[in-house]
mmCIF file of C-alpha atoms in Angstrom:
data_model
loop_
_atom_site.group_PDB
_atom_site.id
_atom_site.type_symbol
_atom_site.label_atom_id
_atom_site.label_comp_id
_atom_site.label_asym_id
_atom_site.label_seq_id
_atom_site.Cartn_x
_atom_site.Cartn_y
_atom_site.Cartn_z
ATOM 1 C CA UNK A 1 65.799 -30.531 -37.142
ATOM 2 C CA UNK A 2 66.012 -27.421 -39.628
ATOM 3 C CA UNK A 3 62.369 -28.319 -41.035
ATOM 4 C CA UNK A 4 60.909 -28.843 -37.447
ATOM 5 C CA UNK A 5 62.339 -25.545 -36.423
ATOM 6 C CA UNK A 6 60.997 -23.835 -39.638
ATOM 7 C CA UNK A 7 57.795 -25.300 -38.884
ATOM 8 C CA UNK A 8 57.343 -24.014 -35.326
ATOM 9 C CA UNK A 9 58.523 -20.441 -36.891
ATOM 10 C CA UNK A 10 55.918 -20.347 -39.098
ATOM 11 C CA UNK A 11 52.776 -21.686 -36.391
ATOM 12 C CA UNK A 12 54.241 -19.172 -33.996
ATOM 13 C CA UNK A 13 53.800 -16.268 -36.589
ATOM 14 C CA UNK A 14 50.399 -17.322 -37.900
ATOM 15 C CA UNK A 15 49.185 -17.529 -34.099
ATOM 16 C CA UNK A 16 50.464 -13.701 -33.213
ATOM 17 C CA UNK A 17 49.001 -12.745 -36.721
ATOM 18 C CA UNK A 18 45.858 -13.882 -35.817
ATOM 19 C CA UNK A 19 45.603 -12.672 -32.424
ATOM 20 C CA UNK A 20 46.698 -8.979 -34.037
ATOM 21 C CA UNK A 21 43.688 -9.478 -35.520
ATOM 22 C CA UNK A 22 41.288 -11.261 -33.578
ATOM 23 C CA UNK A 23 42.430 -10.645 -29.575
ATOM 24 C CA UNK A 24 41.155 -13.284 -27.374
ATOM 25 C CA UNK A 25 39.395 -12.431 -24.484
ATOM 26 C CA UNK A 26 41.689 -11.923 -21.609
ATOM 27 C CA UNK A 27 44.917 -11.553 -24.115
ATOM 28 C CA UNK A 28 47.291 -14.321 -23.865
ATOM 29 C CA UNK A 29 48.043 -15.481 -20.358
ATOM 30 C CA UNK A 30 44.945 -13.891 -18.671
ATOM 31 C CA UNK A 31 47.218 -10.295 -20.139
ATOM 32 C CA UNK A 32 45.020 -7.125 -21.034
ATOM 33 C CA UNK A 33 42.705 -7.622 -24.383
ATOM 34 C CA UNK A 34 44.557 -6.699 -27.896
ATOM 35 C CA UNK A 35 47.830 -6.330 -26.156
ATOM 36 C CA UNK A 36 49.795 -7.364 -29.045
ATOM 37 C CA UNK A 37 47.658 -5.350 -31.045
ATOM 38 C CA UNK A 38 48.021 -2.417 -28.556
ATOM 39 C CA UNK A 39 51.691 -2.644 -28.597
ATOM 40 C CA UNK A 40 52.110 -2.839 -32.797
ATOM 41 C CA UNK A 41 50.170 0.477 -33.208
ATOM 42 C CA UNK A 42 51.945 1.956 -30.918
ATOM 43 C CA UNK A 43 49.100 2.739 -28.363
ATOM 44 C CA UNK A 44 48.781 1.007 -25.015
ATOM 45 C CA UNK A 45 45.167 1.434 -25.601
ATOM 46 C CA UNK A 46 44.647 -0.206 -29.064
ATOM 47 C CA UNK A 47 43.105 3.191 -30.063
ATOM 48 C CA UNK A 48 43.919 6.158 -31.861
ATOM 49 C CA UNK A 49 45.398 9.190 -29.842
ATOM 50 C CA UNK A 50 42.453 11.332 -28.646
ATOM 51 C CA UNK A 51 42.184 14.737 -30.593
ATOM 52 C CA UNK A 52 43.400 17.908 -28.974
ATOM 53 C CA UNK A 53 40.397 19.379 -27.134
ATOM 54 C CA UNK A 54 39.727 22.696 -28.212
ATOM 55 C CA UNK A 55 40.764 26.002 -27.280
ATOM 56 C CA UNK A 56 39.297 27.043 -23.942
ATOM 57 C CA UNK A 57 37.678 30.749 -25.041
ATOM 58 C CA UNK A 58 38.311 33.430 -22.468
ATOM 59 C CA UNK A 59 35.433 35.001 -21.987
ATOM 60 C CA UNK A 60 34.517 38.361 -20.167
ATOM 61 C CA UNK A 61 31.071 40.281 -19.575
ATOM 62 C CA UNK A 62 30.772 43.616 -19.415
ATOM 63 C CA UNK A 63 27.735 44.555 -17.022
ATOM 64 C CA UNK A 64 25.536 48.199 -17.952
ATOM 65 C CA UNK A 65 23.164 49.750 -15.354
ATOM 66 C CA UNK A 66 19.901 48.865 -17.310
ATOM 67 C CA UNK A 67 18.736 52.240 -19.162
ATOM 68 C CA UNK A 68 15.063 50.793 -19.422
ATOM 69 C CA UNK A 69 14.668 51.636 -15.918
ATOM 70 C CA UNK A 70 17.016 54.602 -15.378
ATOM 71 C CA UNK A 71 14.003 56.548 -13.548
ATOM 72 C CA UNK A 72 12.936 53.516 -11.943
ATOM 73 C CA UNK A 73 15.022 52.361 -8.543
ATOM 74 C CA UNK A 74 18.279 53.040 -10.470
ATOM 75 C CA UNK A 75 19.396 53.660 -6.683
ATOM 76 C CA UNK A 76 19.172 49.640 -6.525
ATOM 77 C CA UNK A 77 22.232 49.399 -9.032
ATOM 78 C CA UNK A 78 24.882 48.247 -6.220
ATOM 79 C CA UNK A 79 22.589 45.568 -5.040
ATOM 80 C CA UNK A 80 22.036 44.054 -8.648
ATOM 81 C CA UNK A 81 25.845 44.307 -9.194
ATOM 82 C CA UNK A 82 26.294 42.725 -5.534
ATOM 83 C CA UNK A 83 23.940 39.317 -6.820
ATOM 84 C CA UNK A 84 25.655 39.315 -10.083
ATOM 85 C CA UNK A 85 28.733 38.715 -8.158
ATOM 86 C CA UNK A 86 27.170 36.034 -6.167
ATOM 87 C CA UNK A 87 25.548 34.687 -8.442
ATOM 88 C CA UNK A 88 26.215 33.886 -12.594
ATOM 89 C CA UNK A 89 28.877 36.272 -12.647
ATOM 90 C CA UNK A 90 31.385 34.177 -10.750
ATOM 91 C CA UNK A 91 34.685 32.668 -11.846
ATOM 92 C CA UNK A 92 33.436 28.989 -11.427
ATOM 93 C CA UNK A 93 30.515 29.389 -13.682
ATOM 94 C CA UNK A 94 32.912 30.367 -16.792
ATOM 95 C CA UNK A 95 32.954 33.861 -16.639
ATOM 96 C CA UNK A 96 36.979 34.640 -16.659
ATOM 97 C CA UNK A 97 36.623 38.242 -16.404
ATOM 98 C CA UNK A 98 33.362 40.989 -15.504
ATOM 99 C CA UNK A 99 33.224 44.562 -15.163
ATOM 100 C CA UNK A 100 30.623 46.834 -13.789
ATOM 101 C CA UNK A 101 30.515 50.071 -15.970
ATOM 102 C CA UNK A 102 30.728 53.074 -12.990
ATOM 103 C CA UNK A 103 33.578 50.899 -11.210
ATOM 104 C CA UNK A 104 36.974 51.135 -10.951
ATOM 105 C CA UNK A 105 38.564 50.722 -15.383
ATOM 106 C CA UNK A 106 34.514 51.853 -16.289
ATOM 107 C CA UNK A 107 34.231 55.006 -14.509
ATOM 108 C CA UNK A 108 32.524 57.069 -17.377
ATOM 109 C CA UNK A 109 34.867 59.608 -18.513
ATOM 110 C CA UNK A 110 33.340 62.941 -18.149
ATOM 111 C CA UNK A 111 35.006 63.852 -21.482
ATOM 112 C CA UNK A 112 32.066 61.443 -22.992
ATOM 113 C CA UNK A 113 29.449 63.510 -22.029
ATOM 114 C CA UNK A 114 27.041 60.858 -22.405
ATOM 115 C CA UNK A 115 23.327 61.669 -21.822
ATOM 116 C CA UNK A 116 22.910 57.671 -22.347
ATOM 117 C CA UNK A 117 24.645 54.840 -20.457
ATOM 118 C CA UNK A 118 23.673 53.137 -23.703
ATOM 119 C CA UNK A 119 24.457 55.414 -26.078
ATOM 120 C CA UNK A 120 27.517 54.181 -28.573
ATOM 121 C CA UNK A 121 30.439 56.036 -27.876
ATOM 122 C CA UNK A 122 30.004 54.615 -24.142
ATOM 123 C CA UNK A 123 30.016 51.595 -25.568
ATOM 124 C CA UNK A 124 32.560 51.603 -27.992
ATOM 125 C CA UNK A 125 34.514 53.089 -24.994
ATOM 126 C CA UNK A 126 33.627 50.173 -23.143
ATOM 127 C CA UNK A 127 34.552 47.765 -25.409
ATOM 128 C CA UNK A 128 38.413 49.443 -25.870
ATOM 129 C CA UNK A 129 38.404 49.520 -22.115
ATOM 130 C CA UNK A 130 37.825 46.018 -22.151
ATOM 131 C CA UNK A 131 40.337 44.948 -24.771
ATOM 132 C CA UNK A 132 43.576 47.058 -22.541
ATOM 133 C CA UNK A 133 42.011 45.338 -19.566
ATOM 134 C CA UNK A 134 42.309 41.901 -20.893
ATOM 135 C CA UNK A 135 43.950 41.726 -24.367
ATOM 136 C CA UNK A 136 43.493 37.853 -24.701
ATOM 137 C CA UNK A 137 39.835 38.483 -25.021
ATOM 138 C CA UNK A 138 37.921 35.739 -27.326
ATOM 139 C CA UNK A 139 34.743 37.051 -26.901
ATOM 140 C CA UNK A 140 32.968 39.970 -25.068
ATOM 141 C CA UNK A 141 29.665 39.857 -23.697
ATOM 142 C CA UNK A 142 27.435 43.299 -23.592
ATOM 143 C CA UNK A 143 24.784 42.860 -20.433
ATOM 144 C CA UNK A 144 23.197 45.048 -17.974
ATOM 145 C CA UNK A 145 22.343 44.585 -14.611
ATOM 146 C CA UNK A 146 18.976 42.888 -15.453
ATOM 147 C CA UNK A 147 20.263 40.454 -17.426
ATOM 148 C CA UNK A 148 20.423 36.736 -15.962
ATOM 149 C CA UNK A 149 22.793 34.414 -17.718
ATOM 150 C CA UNK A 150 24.053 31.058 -17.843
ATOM 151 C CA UNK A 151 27.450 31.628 -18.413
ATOM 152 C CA UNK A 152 27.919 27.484 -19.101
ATOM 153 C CA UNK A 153 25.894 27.983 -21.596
ATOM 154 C CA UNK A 154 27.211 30.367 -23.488
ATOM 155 C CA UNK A 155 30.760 28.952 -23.448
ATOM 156 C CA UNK A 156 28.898 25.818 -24.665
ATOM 157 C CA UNK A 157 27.448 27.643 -28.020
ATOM 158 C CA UNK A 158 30.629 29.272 -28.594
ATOM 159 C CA UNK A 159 32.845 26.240 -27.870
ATOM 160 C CA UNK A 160 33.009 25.490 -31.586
ATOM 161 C CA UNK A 161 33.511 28.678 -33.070
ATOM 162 C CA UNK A 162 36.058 30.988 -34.110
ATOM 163 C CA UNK A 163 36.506 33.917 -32.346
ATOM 164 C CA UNK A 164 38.445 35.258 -35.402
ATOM 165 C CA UNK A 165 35.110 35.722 -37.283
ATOM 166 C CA UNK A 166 32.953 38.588 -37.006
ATOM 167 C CA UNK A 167 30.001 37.536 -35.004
ATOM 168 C CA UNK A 168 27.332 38.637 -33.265
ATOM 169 C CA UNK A 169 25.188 36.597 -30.721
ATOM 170 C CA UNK A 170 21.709 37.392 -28.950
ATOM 171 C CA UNK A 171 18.060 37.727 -29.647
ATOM 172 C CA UNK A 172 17.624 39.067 -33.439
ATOM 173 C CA UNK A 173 15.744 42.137 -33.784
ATOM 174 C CA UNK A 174 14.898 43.910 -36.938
ATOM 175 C CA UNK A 175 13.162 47.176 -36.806
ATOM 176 C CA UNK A 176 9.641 47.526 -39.273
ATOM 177 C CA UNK A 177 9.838 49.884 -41.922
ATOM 178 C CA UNK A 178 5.803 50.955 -41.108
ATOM 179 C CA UNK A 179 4.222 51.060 -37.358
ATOM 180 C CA UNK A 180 5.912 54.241 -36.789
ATOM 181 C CA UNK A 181 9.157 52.476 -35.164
ATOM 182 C CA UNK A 182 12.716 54.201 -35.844
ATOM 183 C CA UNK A 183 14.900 54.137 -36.811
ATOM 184 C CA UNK A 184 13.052 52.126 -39.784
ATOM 185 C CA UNK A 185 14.603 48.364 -41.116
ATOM 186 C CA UNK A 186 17.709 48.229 -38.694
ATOM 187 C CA UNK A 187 18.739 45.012 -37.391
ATOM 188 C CA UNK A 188 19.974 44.622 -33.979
ATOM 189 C CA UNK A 189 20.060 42.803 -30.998
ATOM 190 C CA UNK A 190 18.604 42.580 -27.604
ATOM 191 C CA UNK A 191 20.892 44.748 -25.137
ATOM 192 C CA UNK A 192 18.769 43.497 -22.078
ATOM 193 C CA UNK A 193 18.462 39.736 -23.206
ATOM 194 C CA UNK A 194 22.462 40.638 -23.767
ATOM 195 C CA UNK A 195 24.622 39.630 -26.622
ATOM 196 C CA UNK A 196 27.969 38.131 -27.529
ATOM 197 C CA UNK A 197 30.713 39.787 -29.578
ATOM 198 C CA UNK A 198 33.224 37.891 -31.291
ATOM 199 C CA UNK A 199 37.154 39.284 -30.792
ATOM 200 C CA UNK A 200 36.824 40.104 -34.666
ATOM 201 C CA UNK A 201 33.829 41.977 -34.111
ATOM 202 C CA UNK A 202 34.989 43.907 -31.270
ATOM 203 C CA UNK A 203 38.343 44.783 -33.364
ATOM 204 C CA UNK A 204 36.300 45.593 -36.371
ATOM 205 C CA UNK A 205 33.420 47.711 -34.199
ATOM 206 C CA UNK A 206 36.597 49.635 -32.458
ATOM 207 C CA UNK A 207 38.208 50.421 -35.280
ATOM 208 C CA UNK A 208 35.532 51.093 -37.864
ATOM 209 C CA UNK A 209 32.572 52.914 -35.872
ATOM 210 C CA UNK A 210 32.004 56.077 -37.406
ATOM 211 C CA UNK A 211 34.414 54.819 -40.726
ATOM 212 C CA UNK A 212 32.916 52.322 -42.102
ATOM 213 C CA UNK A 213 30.080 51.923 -39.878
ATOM 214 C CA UNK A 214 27.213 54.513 -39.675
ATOM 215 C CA UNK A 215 27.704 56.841 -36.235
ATOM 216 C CA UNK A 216 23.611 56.863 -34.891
ATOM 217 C CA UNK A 217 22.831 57.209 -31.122
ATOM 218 C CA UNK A 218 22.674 54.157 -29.868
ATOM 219 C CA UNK A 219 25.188 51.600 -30.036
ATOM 220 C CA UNK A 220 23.518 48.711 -30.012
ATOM 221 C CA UNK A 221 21.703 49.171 -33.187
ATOM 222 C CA UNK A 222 25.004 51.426 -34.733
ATOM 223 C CA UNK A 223 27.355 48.143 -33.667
ATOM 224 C CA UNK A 224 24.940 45.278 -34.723
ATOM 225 C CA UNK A 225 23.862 47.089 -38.186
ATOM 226 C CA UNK A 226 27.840 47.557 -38.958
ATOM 227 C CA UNK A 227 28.088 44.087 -38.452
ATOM 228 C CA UNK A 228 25.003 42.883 -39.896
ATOM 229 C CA UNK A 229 26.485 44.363 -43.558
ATOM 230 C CA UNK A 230 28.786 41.214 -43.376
ATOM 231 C CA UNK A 231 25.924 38.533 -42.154
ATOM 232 C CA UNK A 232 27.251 38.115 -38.991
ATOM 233 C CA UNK A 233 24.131 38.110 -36.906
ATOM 234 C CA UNK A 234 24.363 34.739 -35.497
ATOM 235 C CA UNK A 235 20.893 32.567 -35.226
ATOM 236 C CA UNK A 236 20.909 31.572 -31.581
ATOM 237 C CA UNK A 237 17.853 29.182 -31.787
ATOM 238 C CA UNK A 238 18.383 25.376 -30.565
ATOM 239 C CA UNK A 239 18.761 24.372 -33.547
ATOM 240 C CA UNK A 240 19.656 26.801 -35.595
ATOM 241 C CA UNK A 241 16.637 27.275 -37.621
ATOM 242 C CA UNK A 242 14.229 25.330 -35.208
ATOM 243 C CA UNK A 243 10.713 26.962 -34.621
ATOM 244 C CA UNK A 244 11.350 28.940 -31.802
ATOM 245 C CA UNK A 245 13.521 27.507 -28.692
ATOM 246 C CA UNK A 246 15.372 30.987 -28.365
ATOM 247 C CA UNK A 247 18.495 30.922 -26.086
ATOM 248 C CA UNK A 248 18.457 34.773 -25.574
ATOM 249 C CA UNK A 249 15.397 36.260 -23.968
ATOM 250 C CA UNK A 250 14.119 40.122 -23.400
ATOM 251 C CA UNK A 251 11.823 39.496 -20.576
ATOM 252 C CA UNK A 252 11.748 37.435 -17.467
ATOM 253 C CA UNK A 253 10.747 33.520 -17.702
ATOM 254 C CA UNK A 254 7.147 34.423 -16.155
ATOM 255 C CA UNK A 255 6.417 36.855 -19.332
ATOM 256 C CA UNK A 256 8.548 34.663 -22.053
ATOM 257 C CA UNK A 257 6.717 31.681 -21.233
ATOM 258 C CA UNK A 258 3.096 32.959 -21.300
ATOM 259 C CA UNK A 259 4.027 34.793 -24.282
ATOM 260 C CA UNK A 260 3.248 38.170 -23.097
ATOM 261 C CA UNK A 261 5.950 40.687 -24.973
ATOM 262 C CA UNK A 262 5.125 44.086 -25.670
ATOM 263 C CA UNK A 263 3.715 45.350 -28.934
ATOM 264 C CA UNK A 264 7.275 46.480 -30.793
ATOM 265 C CA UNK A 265 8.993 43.531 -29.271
ATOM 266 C CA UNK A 266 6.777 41.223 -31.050
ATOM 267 C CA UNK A 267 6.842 43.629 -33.806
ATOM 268 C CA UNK A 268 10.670 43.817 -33.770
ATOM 269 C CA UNK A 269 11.011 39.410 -33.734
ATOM 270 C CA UNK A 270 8.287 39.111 -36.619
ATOM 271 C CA UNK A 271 11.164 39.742 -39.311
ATOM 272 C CA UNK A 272 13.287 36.633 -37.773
ATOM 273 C CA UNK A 273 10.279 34.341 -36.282
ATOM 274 C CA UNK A 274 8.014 34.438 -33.808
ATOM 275 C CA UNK A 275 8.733 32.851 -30.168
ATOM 276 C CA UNK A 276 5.511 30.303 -29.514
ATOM 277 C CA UNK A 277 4.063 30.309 -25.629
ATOM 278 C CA UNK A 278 4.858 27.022 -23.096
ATOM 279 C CA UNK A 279 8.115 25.587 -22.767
ATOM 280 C CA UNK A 280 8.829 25.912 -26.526
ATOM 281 C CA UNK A 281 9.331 29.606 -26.108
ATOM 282 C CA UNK A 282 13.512 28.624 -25.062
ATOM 283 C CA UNK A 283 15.948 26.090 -25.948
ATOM 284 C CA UNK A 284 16.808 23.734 -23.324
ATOM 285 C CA UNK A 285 20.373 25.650 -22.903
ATOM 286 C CA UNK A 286 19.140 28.611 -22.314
ATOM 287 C CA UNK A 287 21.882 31.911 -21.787
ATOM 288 C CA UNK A 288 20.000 34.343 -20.443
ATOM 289 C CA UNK A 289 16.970 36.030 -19.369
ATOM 290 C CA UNK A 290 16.013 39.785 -18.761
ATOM 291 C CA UNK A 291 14.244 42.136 -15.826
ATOM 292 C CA UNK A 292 15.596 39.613 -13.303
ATOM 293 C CA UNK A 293 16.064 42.077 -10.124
ATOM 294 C CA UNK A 294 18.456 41.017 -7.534
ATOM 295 C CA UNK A 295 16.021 38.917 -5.174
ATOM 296 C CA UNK A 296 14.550 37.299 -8.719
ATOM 297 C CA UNK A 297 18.462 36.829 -9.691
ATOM 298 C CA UNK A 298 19.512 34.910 -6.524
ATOM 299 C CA UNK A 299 16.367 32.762 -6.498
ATOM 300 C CA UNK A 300 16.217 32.171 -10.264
ATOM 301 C CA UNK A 301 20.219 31.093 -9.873
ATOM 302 C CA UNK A 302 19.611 28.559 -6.557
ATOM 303 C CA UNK A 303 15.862 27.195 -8.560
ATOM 304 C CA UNK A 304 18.067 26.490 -11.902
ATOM 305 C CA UNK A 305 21.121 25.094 -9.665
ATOM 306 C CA UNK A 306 18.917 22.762 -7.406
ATOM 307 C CA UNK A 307 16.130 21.627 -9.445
ATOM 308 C CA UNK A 308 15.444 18.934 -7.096
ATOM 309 C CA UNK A 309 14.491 21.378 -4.465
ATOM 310 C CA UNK A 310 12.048 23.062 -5.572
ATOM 311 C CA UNK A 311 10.517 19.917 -7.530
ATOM 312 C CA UNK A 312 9.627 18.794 -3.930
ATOM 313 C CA UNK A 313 8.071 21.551 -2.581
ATOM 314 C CA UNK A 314 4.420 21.981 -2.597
ATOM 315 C CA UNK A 315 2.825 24.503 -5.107
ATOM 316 C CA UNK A 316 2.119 26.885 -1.462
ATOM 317 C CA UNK A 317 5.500 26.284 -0.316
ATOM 318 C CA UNK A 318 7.365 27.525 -3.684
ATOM 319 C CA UNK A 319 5.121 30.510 -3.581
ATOM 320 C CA UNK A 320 6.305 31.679 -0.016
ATOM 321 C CA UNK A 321 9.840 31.414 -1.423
ATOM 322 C CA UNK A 322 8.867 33.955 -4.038
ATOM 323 C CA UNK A 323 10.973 36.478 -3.339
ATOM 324 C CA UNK A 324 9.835 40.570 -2.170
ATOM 325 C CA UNK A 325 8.461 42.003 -5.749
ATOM 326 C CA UNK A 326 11.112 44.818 -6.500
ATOM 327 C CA UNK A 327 9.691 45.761 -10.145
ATOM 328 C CA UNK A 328 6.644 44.271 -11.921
ATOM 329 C CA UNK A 329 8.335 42.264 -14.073
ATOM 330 C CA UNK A 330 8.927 39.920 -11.507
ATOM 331 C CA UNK A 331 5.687 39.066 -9.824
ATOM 332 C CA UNK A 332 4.549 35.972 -9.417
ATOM 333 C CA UNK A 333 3.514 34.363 -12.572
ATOM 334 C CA UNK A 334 -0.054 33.398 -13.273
ATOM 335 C CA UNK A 335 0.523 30.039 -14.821
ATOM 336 C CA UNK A 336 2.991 28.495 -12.009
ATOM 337 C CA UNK A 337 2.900 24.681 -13.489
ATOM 338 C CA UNK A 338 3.916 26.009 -16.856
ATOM 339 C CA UNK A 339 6.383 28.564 -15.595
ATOM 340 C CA UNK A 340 7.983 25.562 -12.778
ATOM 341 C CA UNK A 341 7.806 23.214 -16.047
ATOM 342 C CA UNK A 342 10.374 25.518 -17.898
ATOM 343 C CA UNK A 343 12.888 26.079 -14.902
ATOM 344 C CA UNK A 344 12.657 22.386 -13.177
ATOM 345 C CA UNK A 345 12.684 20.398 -16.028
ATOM 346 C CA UNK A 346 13.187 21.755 -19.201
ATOM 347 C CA UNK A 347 16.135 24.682 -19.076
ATOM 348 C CA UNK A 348 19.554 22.371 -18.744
ATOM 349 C CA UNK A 349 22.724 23.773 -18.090
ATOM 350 C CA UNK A 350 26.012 22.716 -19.463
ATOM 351 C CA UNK A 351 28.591 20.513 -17.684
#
């Protein structure tokens, strides 16, 4: 009796050890798959616990009237504000705080006397405004009232870094020492394609502008040169180091795509790369784009948002949805396949 119950012991242990190994389909008595298995590590699932996702970022933009066009329909200001609202600057996009400098916190104070809304003591005053306003800040984003961005995207490319190190994200710039530009082999970044500041960065820019950083008269060359000392001028190209696919752009998706930039633009990129013409020009998550005027912004926003739409209209119907042409930059492009090609199908945006 002792050696038949020994027995039975020992086939009863060999079959659980082999179903720890091997589970049968079904488990034993039509049970869940691996349920012994499941239940000796500990895990209903048979798996190992999921990593902790990472850190949500808070992110806030702070919005500029655009000085490129300070004597052109800078009465339109409330109405660009009034789309960004409506549009990509909205809570549900990502954006978990915006400011309008001239509002409310970013009144100017007259004690600035600033001849420049771009100028860097504005801007440095912006950015402490900014950090009393919301403290938690991970990283700050420097726009103006041009800009169009993805905001998805954004948090997408920043989801995996550290807001702790000094960095600086946008489109590169770097300043020839000949042509005649000034101030001569400064490195900088786009205001109007707008750019991302670490919480390091801001700290460091708030606390070291005119210490350890040069004072100059504008602050987005002052800022981004300060910063630059340290590398931390981020390549924003999908991939890093890809030929072109830029996720920051200076001009409106008509212009980027066709590859029509000004002179020192061109001249300015040529130090980092150049940006080729066709859908190549921007990586498929693109952040932002620039001399998007409110009608542009709120049909750019609803073509990116519902692809499908447009996809189905015919080539006359898209182009009586064009919207009123505000400033030139936003005519209707000359290449429409190519230009439809980029915002249909190639330019994603992030879940």
């Amino acid at each position: 009796m002792k050696v038949k119950l020994c027995f039975l012991l020992v086939a009863a242990a060999a079959v659980i050890g082999y179903l720890t190994v091997f589970p049968v389909p079904g488990g034993l008595r039509g049970g869940r798959p691996g349920l012994i298995r499941a239940v000796r590590d500990g895990n209903e699932t048979g798996t190992k616990p999921a990593a902790p996702p990472a850190p949500r970022h808070q992110i806030v933009y702070v919005v500029f009237p655009a000085p490129a066009l300070k004597d052109l329909h800078n009465d339109r200001h409330p109405l660009r504000v009034e789309a960004i609202r409506e549009t990509w600057g909205q809570a549900e996009r990502g954006v978990d705080g915006i400011a309008f400098v001239g509002e409310g916190d970013f009144v100017i104070p007259a004690a600035l006397n600033a001849s420049h809304v771009g100028a860097a003591d504005v801007i440095k005053w912006a950015l402490e405004t900014a950090l009393a306003k919301w403290p938690g800040l991970d990283y700050l984003v420097k726009a103006d009232d041009l800009t169009f961005m993805i905001p998805e995207n954004l948090r997408a490319f920043v989801a995996g870094r550290d807001p702790r190190a000094r960095e600086l994200m946008g489109r590169r710039l770097k300043i020839p020492e000949e042509g005649g530009y000034e101030p001569k082999g400064k490195t900088f970044c786009s205001g109007g394609a707008g750019y991302a500041l670490s919480r390091a960065a801001v700290d460091y820019i708030v606390a070291e502008y005119g210490q350890q950083c040069e004072p100059t008269g504008y602050g987005d060359i002052a800022f981004a040169e300060c910063l630059a000392a340290a590398g931390a001028v981020v390549d924003t190209r999908d991939p890093p180091g890809a030929a072109g696919g830029e996720r920051f752009h200076m001009y409106a998706p008509q212009r980027t795509m066709a590859g029509k930039a000004d002179a020192w633009s061109i001249a300015y990129t040529a130090h980092w790369y150049d940006i080729p013409p066709g859908a190549a020009c921007c990586a498929r998550p693109l952040i932002s784009f620039h001399y998007i005027d409110y009608t542009w912004t709120r049909m750019l926003d609803d073509v990116l948002r519902h692809p499908r739409k447009y996809a189905a209209m015919t080539d006359a119907e898209r182009r009586a949805a064009w919207p009123p042409v505000i400033i030139p930059f936003n005519t209707p492009p000359e290449e429409e396949d190519a230009m439809w090609d980029l915002l249909l199908r190639h330019i994603t945006i992030a879940a």
